[in-house]
mmCIF file of C-alpha atoms in Angstrom:
data_model
loop_
_atom_site.group_PDB
_atom_site.id
_atom_site.type_symbol
_atom_site.label_atom_id
_atom_site.label_comp_id
_atom_site.label_asym_id
_atom_site.label_seq_id
_atom_site.Cartn_x
_atom_site.Cartn_y
_atom_site.Cartn_z
ATOM 1 C CA UNK A 1 -2.716 -30.333 26.712
ATOM 2 C CA UNK A 2 1.069 -29.962 26.543
ATOM 3 C CA UNK A 3 1.057 -31.145 22.918
ATOM 4 C CA UNK A 4 -1.505 -28.457 21.978
ATOM 5 C CA UNK A 5 0.531 -25.808 23.794
ATOM 6 C CA UNK A 6 3.747 -26.919 22.062
ATOM 7 C CA UNK A 7 2.044 -26.858 18.649
ATOM 8 C CA UNK A 8 0.593 -23.417 19.358
ATOM 9 C CA UNK A 9 3.951 -22.050 20.494
ATOM 10 C CA UNK A 10 5.722 -23.530 17.445
ATOM 11 C CA UNK A 11 3.157 -21.889 15.177
ATOM 12 C CA UNK A 12 3.529 -18.529 16.933
ATOM 13 C CA UNK A 13 7.325 -18.677 16.695
ATOM 14 C CA UNK A 14 7.135 -19.635 13.001
ATOM 15 C CA UNK A 15 4.751 -16.759 12.216
ATOM 16 C CA UNK A 16 6.900 -14.303 14.154
ATOM 17 C CA UNK A 17 10.008 -15.579 12.389
ATOM 18 C CA UNK A 18 8.454 -15.261 8.953
ATOM 19 C CA UNK A 19 7.069 -11.801 9.681
ATOM 20 C CA UNK A 20 10.548 -10.715 10.753
ATOM 21 C CA UNK A 21 11.742 -11.514 7.226
ATOM 22 C CA UNK A 22 9.424 -8.882 5.759
ATOM 23 C CA UNK A 23 11.375 -5.993 4.289
ATOM 24 C CA UNK A 24 10.679 -2.759 6.148
ATOM 25 C CA UNK A 25 12.245 0.631 5.530
ATOM 26 C CA UNK A 26 14.954 1.525 7.982
ATOM 27 C CA UNK A 27 13.927 3.834 10.777
ATOM 28 C CA UNK A 28 17.553 5.016 10.849
ATOM 29 C CA UNK A 29 17.172 6.644 7.429
ATOM 30 C CA UNK A 30 13.927 8.325 8.490
ATOM 31 C CA UNK A 31 15.549 9.594 11.686
ATOM 32 C CA UNK A 32 18.601 10.931 9.853
ATOM 33 C CA UNK A 33 16.472 12.726 7.276
ATOM 34 C CA UNK A 34 14.131 14.211 9.908
ATOM 35 C CA UNK A 35 17.014 15.235 12.169
ATOM 36 C CA UNK A 36 18.729 17.051 9.301
ATOM 37 C CA UNK A 37 15.589 18.659 7.853
ATOM 38 C CA UNK A 38 13.679 19.650 10.981
ATOM 39 C CA UNK A 39 15.215 22.588 12.809
ATOM 40 C CA UNK A 40 13.890 23.579 16.183
ATOM 41 C CA UNK A 41 14.616 26.726 18.113
ATOM 42 C CA UNK A 42 17.982 26.954 19.880
ATOM 43 C CA UNK A 43 17.657 25.942 23.516
ATOM 44 C CA UNK A 44 19.210 26.675 26.875
ATOM 45 C CA UNK A 45 19.044 24.637 30.105
ATOM 46 C CA UNK A 46 15.944 26.423 31.377
ATOM 47 C CA UNK A 47 14.041 25.833 28.122
ATOM 48 C CA UNK A 48 15.041 22.151 28.072
ATOM 49 C CA UNK A 49 13.714 21.745 31.611
ATOM 50 C CA UNK A 50 10.491 23.536 30.666
ATOM 51 C CA UNK A 51 10.020 21.176 27.687
ATOM 52 C CA UNK A 52 10.517 18.205 30.024
ATOM 53 C CA UNK A 53 8.049 19.591 32.539
ATOM 54 C CA UNK A 54 5.331 20.148 29.896
ATOM 55 C CA UNK A 55 5.995 16.739 28.317
ATOM 56 C CA UNK A 56 5.727 14.907 31.653
ATOM 57 C CA UNK A 57 2.645 16.905 32.701
ATOM 58 C CA UNK A 58 0.822 15.975 29.482
ATOM 59 C CA UNK A 59 1.695 12.284 29.724
ATOM 60 C CA UNK A 60 0.684 12.170 33.384
ATOM 61 C CA UNK A 61 -2.879 12.638 32.096
ATOM 62 C CA UNK A 62 -2.612 9.546 29.829
ATOM 63 C CA UNK A 63 -5.558 7.256 30.460
ATOM 64 C CA UNK A 64 -7.864 10.151 31.382
ATOM 65 C CA UNK A 65 -10.358 12.134 29.281
ATOM 66 C CA UNK A 66 -8.125 15.235 29.247
ATOM 67 C CA UNK A 67 -5.045 13.453 27.811
ATOM 68 C CA UNK A 68 -5.940 13.817 24.126
ATOM 69 C CA UNK A 69 -6.456 17.592 24.497
ATOM 70 C CA UNK A 70 -3.240 17.959 26.530
ATOM 71 C CA UNK A 71 -1.258 15.968 23.951
ATOM 72 C CA UNK A 72 -2.855 17.774 21.031
ATOM 73 C CA UNK A 73 -1.674 21.149 22.310
ATOM 74 C CA UNK A 74 1.835 19.733 22.839
ATOM 75 C CA UNK A 75 2.453 18.796 19.173
ATOM 76 C CA UNK A 76 2.631 20.755 15.876
ATOM 77 C CA UNK A 77 0.536 19.744 12.854
ATOM 78 C CA UNK A 78 3.552 18.520 10.855
ATOM 79 C CA UNK A 79 6.166 16.614 12.800
ATOM 80 C CA UNK A 80 8.399 13.599 13.054
ATOM 81 C CA UNK A 81 7.798 11.282 15.979
ATOM 82 C CA UNK A 82 9.127 7.796 16.554
ATOM 83 C CA UNK A 83 8.105 6.326 19.913
ATOM 84 C CA UNK A 84 10.016 3.076 19.244
ATOM 85 C CA UNK A 85 6.780 1.224 18.438
ATOM 86 C CA UNK A 86 5.239 3.643 15.910
ATOM 87 C CA UNK A 87 6.277 6.510 13.645
ATOM 88 C CA UNK A 88 4.193 9.547 12.648
ATOM 89 C CA UNK A 89 4.591 12.607 10.433
ATOM 90 C CA UNK A 90 1.367 14.479 11.227
ATOM 91 C CA UNK A 91 -0.589 15.330 14.353
ATOM 92 C CA UNK A 92 -3.870 13.860 13.101
ATOM 93 C CA UNK A 93 -2.426 10.316 12.908
ATOM 94 C CA UNK A 94 -0.546 10.790 16.169
ATOM 95 C CA UNK A 95 -3.694 11.877 18.022
ATOM 96 C CA UNK A 96 -5.580 8.874 16.622
ATOM 97 C CA UNK A 97 -2.775 6.682 18.020
ATOM 98 C CA UNK A 98 -2.993 8.485 21.377
ATOM 99 C CA UNK A 99 -6.771 7.896 21.502
ATOM 100 C CA UNK A 100 -6.132 4.158 21.167
ATOM 101 C CA UNK A 101 -3.424 4.256 23.839
ATOM 102 C CA UNK A 102 -5.701 6.241 26.105
ATOM 103 C CA UNK A 103 -8.250 3.395 26.057
ATOM 104 C CA UNK A 104 -5.673 0.783 27.094
ATOM 105 C CA UNK A 105 -3.854 2.463 29.968
ATOM 106 C CA UNK A 106 -4.706 3.764 33.430
ATOM 107 C CA UNK A 107 -2.945 4.771 36.647
ATOM 108 C CA UNK A 108 -0.153 6.497 34.735
ATOM 109 C CA UNK A 109 2.772 8.060 36.558
ATOM 110 C CA UNK A 110 5.483 9.865 34.609
ATOM 111 C CA UNK A 111 8.451 11.432 36.377
ATOM 112 C CA UNK A 112 11.018 13.814 34.946
ATOM 113 C CA UNK A 113 14.464 12.566 35.926
ATOM 114 C CA UNK A 114 16.538 15.135 34.067
ATOM 115 C CA UNK A 115 16.536 17.485 31.106
ATOM 116 C CA UNK A 116 19.486 18.678 29.092
ATOM 117 C CA UNK A 117 20.039 20.027 25.608
ATOM 118 C CA UNK A 118 22.387 20.280 22.666
ATOM 119 C CA UNK A 119 21.711 23.072 20.163
ATOM 120 C CA UNK A 120 18.024 22.649 19.186
ATOM 121 C CA UNK A 121 17.425 19.247 20.837
ATOM 122 C CA UNK A 122 16.197 18.730 24.390
ATOM 123 C CA UNK A 123 16.951 15.332 25.931
ATOM 124 C CA UNK A 124 14.248 14.430 28.431
ATOM 125 C CA UNK A 125 15.067 11.513 30.740
ATOM 126 C CA UNK A 126 11.859 10.057 32.167
ATOM 127 C CA UNK A 127 10.338 7.185 34.132
ATOM 128 C CA UNK A 128 6.841 5.925 33.300
ATOM 129 C CA UNK A 129 4.661 3.396 35.125
ATOM 130 C CA UNK A 130 1.149 2.454 34.048
ATOM 131 C CA UNK A 131 -1.488 -0.271 34.014
ATOM 132 C CA UNK A 132 -1.963 -1.743 30.527
ATOM 133 C CA UNK A 133 -5.188 -3.517 29.525
ATOM 134 C CA UNK A 134 -5.059 -6.388 27.044
ATOM 135 C CA UNK A 135 -7.324 -9.408 26.598
ATOM 136 C CA UNK A 136 -9.448 -8.294 29.535
ATOM 137 C CA UNK A 137 -6.495 -8.295 31.909
ATOM 138 C CA UNK A 138 -4.545 -5.408 33.339
ATOM 139 C CA UNK A 139 -0.808 -5.527 34.034
ATOM 140 C CA UNK A 140 1.369 -2.906 35.715
ATOM 141 C CA UNK A 141 4.367 -1.977 33.583
ATOM 142 C CA UNK A 142 7.242 0.453 34.000
ATOM 143 C CA UNK A 143 10.103 1.736 31.909
ATOM 144 C CA UNK A 144 12.833 4.343 31.785
ATOM 145 C CA UNK A 145 13.518 6.272 28.619
ATOM 146 C CA UNK A 146 14.894 9.378 26.973
ATOM 147 C CA UNK A 147 13.066 11.503 24.427
ATOM 148 C CA UNK A 148 14.968 13.749 22.036
ATOM 149 C CA UNK A 149 12.643 16.689 21.368
ATOM 150 C CA UNK A 150 12.781 19.739 19.106
ATOM 151 C CA UNK A 151 10.206 22.510 19.356
ATOM 152 C CA UNK A 152 9.116 25.356 17.095
ATOM 153 C CA UNK A 153 8.696 29.036 18.020
ATOM 154 C CA UNK A 154 5.144 28.254 19.235
ATOM 155 C CA UNK A 155 6.618 25.819 21.799
ATOM 156 C CA UNK A 156 5.090 22.827 19.965
ATOM 157 C CA UNK A 157 6.948 19.568 19.439
ATOM 158 C CA UNK A 158 8.043 19.174 15.813
ATOM 159 C CA UNK A 159 10.510 16.306 16.340
ATOM 160 C CA UNK A 160 10.552 13.506 18.899
ATOM 161 C CA UNK A 161 12.648 10.364 18.981
ATOM 162 C CA UNK A 162 12.064 8.131 21.998
ATOM 163 C CA UNK A 163 14.768 5.814 23.273
ATOM 164 C CA UNK A 164 13.490 3.107 25.615
ATOM 165 C CA UNK A 165 13.570 -0.670 25.918
ATOM 166 C CA UNK A 166 10.249 -2.111 24.726
ATOM 167 C CA UNK A 167 11.453 -5.680 25.374
ATOM 168 C CA UNK A 168 11.676 -5.205 29.121
ATOM 169 C CA UNK A 169 9.301 -2.241 29.413
ATOM 170 C CA UNK A 170 6.380 -3.834 27.547
ATOM 171 C CA UNK A 171 6.730 -7.065 25.556
ATOM 172 C CA UNK A 172 7.896 -9.364 28.367
ATOM 173 C CA UNK A 173 4.954 -8.246 30.530
ATOM 174 C CA UNK A 174 2.171 -8.823 28.004
ATOM 175 C CA UNK A 175 -0.234 -11.688 28.669
ATOM 176 C CA UNK A 176 0.341 -14.638 26.298
ATOM 177 C CA UNK A 177 2.938 -12.799 24.151
ATOM 178 C CA UNK A 178 5.237 -12.220 27.116
ATOM 179 C CA UNK A 179 5.770 -15.932 27.659
ATOM 180 C CA UNK A 180 6.625 -16.481 23.998
ATOM 181 C CA UNK A 181 8.903 -13.444 23.996
ATOM 182 C CA UNK A 182 10.711 -14.642 27.141
ATOM 183 C CA UNK A 183 11.138 -18.068 25.584
ATOM 184 C CA UNK A 184 12.505 -16.734 22.272
ATOM 185 C CA UNK A 185 14.686 -13.980 23.800
ATOM 186 C CA UNK A 186 15.448 -14.805 27.437
ATOM 187 C CA UNK A 187 16.617 -11.982 29.663
ATOM 188 C CA UNK A 188 19.971 -12.752 31.206
ATOM 189 C CA UNK A 189 20.957 -11.176 34.482
ATOM 190 C CA UNK A 190 24.302 -11.934 36.065
#
């Protein structure tokens, strides 16, 4: 049994290693271009807090039937969003992504920690905990993050860049993959 497990793990590591060699466009270039080309409305502290409150309220419905409608009203048709795992430039693709997420999560809690701004960007510091379903199992996960958000005059999100740690907030907790991830990139705490 150990020999089969070792062979399986070696194969998984080899496939992951080879897939990492694939040439992908740099998200940094996309971010820079979107940040320079997408102008939101100028913000003050109160508006930044309001953006954070609406953002958290919408994502607190994740995993429920009303989430897709809540999220749809939050975003503009044309946008830039990078949630660290995926990148979108239109609401239609983003909503399709949200529908898939909605089927995999439950018991979501999102808390607004703080909201601040600089010119047209709100910086929303949040905490999210949720149950994630994969391979018929459910695992409770939690993460802290910050979302840089720009809105248009209609109060819709036109730019969002999320900053959070998917290694410790998601990957290490996944069934099967988590063990391989922990083995390849161990978390060191001193």
